[in-house]
XYZ file of C-alpha atoms in Angstrom:
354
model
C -73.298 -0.192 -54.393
C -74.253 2.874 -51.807
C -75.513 4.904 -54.688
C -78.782 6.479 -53.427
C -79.517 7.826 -49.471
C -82.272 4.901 -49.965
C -79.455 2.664 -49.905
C -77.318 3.683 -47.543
C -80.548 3.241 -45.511
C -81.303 0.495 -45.972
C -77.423 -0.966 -45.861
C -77.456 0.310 -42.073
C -80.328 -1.417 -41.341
C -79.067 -4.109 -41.738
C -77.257 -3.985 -38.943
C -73.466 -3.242 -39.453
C -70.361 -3.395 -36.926
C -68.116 -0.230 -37.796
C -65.485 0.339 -36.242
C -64.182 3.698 -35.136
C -60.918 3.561 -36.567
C -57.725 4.632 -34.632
C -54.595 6.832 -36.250
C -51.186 5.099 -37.072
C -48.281 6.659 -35.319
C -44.473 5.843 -35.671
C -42.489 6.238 -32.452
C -41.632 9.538 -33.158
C -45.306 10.606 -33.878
C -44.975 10.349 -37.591
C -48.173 9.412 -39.676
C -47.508 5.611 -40.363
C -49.146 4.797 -43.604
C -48.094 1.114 -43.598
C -49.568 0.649 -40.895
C -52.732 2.790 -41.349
C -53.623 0.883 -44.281
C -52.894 -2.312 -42.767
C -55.454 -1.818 -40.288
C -58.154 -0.962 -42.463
C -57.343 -4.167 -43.969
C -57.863 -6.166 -40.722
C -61.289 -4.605 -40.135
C -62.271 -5.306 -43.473
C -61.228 -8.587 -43.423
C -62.757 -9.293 -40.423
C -66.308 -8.930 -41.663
C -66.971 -4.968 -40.838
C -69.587 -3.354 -42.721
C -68.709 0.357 -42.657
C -65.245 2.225 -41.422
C -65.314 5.722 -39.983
C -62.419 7.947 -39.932
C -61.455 10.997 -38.495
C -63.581 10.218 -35.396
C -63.093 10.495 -31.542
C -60.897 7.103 -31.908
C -58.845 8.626 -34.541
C -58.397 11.668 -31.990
C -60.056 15.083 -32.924
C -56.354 16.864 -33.483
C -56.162 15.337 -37.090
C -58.588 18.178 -37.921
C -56.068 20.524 -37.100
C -54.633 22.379 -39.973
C -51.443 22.534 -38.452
C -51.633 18.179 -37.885
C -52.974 18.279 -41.563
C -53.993 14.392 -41.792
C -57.224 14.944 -42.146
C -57.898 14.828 -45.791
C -54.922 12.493 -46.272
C -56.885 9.339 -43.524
C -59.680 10.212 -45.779
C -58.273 9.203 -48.876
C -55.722 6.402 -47.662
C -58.864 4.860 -45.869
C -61.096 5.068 -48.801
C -58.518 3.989 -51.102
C -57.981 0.513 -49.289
C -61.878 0.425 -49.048
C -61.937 0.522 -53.250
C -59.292 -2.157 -53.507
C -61.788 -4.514 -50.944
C -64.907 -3.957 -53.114
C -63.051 -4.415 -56.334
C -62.454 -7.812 -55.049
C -66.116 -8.681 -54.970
C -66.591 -7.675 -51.893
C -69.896 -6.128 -50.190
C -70.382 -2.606 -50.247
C -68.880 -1.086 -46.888
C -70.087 1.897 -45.178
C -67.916 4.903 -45.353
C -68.372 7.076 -42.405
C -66.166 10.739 -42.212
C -65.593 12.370 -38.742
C -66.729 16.049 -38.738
C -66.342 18.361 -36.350
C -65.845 22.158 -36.007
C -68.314 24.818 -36.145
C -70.134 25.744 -39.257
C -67.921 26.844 -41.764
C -65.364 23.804 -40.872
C -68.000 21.077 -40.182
C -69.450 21.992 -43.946
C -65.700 22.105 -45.322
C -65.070 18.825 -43.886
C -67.977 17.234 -45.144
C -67.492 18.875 -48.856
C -64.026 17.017 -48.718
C -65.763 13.467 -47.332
C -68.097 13.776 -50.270
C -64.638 14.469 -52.984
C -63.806 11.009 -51.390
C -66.474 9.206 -51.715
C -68.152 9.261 -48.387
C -71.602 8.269 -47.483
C -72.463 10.092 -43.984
C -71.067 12.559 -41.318
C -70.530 11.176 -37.784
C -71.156 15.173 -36.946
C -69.250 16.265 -33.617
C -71.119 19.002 -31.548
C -68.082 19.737 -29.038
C -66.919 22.600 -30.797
C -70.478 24.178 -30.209
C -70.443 23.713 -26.490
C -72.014 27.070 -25.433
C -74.829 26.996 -28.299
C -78.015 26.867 -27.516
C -80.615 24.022 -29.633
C -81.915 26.592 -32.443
C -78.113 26.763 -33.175
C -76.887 23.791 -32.962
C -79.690 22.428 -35.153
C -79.151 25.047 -37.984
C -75.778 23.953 -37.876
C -76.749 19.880 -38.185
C -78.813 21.061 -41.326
C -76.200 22.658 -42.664
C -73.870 19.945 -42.519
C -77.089 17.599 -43.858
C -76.997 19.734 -46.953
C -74.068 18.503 -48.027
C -73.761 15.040 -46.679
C -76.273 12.732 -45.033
C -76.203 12.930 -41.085
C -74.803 10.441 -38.473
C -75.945 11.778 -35.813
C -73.773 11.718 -32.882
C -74.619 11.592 -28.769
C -70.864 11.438 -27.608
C -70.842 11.649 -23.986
C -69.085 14.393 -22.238
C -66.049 13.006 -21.010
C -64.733 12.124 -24.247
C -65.664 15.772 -25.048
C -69.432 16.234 -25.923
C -72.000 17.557 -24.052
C -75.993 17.022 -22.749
C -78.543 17.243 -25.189
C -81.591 17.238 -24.733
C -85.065 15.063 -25.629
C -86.232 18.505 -27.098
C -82.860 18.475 -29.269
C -83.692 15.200 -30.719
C -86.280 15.233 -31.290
C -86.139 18.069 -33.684
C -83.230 16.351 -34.749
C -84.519 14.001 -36.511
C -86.925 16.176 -38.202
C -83.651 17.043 -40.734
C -84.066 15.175 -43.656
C -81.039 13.633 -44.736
C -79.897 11.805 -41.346
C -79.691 8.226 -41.495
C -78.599 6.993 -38.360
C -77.669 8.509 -34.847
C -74.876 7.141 -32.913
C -75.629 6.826 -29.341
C -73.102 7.274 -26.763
C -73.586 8.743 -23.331
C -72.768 6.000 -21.524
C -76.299 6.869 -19.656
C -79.265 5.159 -19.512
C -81.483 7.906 -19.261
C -79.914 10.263 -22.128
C -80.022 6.813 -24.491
C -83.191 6.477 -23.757
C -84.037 10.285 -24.629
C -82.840 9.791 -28.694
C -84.647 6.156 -28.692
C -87.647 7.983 -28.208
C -86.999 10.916 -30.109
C -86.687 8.644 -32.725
C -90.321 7.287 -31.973
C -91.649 10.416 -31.628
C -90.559 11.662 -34.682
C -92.125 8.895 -36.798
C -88.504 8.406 -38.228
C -87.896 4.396 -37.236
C -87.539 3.364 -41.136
C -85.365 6.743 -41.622
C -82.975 6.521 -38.994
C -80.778 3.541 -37.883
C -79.833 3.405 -34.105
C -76.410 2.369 -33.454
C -74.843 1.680 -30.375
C -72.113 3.955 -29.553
C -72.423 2.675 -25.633
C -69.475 0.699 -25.440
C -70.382 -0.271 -21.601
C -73.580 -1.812 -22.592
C -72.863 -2.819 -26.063
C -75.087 -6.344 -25.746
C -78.047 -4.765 -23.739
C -78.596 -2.348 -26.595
C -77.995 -4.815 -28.963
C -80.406 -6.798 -27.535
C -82.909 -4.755 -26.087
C -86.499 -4.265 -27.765
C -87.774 -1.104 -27.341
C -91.561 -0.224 -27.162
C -92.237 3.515 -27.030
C -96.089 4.142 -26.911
C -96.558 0.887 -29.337
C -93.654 2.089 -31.454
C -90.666 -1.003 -31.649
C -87.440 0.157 -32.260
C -83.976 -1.685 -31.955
C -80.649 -1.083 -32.542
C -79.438 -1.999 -35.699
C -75.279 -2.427 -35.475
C -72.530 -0.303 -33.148
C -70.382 2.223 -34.387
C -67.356 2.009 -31.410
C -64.192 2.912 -30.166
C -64.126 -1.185 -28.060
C -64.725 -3.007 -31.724
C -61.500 -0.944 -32.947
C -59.735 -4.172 -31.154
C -60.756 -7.834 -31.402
C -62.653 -6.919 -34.458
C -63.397 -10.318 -35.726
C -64.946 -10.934 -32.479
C -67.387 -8.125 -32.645
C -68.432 -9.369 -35.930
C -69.368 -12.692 -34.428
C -70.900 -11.323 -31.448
C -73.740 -9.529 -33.982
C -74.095 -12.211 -35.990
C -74.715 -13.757 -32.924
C -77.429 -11.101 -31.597
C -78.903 -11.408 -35.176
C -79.484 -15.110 -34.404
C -81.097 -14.868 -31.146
C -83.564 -12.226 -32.443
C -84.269 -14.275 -35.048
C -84.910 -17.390 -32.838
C -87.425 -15.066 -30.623
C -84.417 -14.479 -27.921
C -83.110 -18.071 -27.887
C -79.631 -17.523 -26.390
C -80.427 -14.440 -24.826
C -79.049 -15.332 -21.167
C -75.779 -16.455 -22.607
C -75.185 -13.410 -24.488
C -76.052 -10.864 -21.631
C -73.436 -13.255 -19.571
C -70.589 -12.011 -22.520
C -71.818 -8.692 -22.342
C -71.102 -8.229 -18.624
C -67.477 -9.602 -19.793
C -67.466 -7.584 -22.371
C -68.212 -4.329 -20.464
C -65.686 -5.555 -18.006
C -62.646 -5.690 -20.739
C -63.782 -2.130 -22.009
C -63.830 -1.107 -18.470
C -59.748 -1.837 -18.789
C -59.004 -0.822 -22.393
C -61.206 2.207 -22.092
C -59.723 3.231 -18.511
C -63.070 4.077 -17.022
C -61.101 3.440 -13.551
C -59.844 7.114 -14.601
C -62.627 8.977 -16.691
C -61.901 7.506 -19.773
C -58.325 9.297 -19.967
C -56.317 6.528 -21.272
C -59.287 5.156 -24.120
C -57.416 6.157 -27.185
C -53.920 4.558 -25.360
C -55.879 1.682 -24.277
C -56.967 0.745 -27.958
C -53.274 1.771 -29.172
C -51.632 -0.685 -26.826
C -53.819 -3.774 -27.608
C -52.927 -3.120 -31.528
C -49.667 -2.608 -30.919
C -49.419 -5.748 -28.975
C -50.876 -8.013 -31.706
C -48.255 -5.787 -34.269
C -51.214 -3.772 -35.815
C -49.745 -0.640 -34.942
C -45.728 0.321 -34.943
C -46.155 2.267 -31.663
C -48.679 3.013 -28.997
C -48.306 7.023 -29.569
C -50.949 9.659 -29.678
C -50.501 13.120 -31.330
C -50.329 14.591 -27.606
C -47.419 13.454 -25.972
C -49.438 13.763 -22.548
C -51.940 11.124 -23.809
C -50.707 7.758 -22.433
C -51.888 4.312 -20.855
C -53.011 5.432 -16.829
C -51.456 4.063 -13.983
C -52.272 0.142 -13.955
C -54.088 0.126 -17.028
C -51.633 -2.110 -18.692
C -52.087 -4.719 -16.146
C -55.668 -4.290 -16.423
C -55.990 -4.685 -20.202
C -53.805 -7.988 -19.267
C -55.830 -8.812 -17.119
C -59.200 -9.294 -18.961
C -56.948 -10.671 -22.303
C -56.242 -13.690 -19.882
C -60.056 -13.878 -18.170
C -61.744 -13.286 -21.267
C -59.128 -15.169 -24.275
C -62.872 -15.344 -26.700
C -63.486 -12.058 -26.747
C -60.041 -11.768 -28.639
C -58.996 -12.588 -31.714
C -55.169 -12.285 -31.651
C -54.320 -16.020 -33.393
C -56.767 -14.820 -36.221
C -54.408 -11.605 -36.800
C -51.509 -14.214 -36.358
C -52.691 -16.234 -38.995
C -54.025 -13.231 -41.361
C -51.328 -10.260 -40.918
C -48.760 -10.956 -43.199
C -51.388 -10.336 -46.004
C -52.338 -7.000 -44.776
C -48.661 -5.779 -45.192
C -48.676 -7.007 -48.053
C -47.646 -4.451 -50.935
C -49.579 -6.661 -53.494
C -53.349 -6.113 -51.870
């Protein structure tokens, strides 16, 4: 049980993949809650350690009043997250999207807490113009009501630059427990890794990869900042919304190696390149990241996770050759998928009885 912020520390150090779960459409754009809960079954059942909702992947507009699913993914996704512990099941790590500027962003994270939510992946986008001082008053804010996650989302999926100076008084708040890092830049994840450091926070605050181009060199990469180690712990990402069960095995399989003092390392920075070269297709980083939501959409819908490849916008579709793409690395890379485990599994995740 996640009963404590002790715990929930000390659950996300142990290294956890989450994903960041998408939003079940019908073809006419209709909230699909079959479906919905079906997929939270599949990532459970496929050995993930937290869930978070109402994220990027889910796609911002669900925070819209006038969309109005926000509180409703909340409780559908924490409901099927009850029914998996009840079964004996490890505690799993319930992460709530939050966005907005103040007054919504603490709203949003009062209603996470009514559902039983440990942390807030906290958004920054709507704060674009606001300078540190502000932005920081408004991450304590938020930390007052539920512990952080903090969140370095890079700007073409709609965040901005922050700073080492940001960070670093970042992680001076209190009550956050883990940063996801995502710039897709070397340099700026380099910046919160030693911000972390600097801050004397490594047994507060769990790095997870949010990088989905370089998921396996973060995994695997040993930092030392002036004598100070630091790893990453897990991933929190948009690429282990699809092939799920593989991402699971792929940690387990980073665990090992760092246990064995890197044995395996060479192989695993081989799958990585693959790896990076599949997100490159589902992700569509041929055209700025554009089609990402519609790239994790279609590979559901093709293995009959999701009804329907739609997004809320009607505008937000696969790019031009994507779809060949994503076919493409499905057919050069068939074990980094895990399609004939959902063959073999989804009947049960339909299944009115669970």
């Amino acid at each position: 049980m996640i009963d404590s912020i002790q715990a929930l520390r000390a659950q996300l150090f142990e290294g956890h993949v989450i994903p960041a779960h998408p939003l079940a459409l019908d073809a006419a754009r209709v909230f699909d809650e079959r479906h919905q809960r079906a997929l939270t079954r599949y990532y459970l059942d496929a050995g993930a350690g937290g869930i978070a909702i109402g994220v990027h992947t889910t796609q911002f507009a669900v925070h819209r009043p006038d969309v109005g699913l926000y509180k409703t993914l909340l409780r559908v996704t924490a409901e099927e997250i009850d029914s998996f512990e009840r079964r004996g099941a490890a505690a799993i790590v319930r992460v709530a999207g939050v966005i907005g500027t103040t007054g919504q962003a603490v709203w949003e994270a009062g209603k996470a807490v009514e559902y039983g939510y440990h942390a807030a992946l906290l958004g920054l986008g709507a704060l674009a113009r606001a300078d540190d001082r502000a932005l920081l008053e408004h991450c304590a804010r938020v930390a007052a009501v539920l512990p952080l996650f903090g969140f370095y989302l890079q700007p073409a999926a709609g965040g901005r630059v922050l700073s080492y100076d940001f960070w670093r008084r970042f992680c001076e708040i209190d009550n956050v427990v883990a940063i996801k890092i995502a710039p897709f830049n070397r340099y700026q994840t380099l910046d919160v890794v030693r911000a972390v450091a600097d801050a004397g926070r490594v047994s507060d605050i769990a790095l997870y990869t949010g990088n989905d181009d370089a998921i396996v060199a973060d995994l695997l990469t040993d930092f030392d900042i002036g004598g100070t180690h630091l790893r990453f712990a897990g991933g929190l990402l948009g690429q282990w919304a699809v092939w799920t069960r593989r991402a699971v095995e792929l940690l387990d399989a980073v665990k090992r190696c760092r246990a064995e003092g890197g044995r395996g390392a060479v192989e695993l920075l081989a799958l990585g390149a693959q790896l990076t070269d599949a997100n490159a297709a589902v992700f569509d980083a041929a055209h700025g990241f554009a089609g990402c939501i519609p790239g994790i959409h279609a590979v559901l819908a093709a293995q009959g996770l999701l009804a329907s490849e739609c997004c809320l916008d009607p505008f937000e579709v696969l790019s031009p050759g994507q779809r060949d793409e994503i076919m493409r690395v499905s057919a050069a890379y068939p074990h980094l998928c895990d399609d004939e485990w959902i063959l073999a599994n989804k009947k049960t995740w339909f299944s009115d009885e669970m």
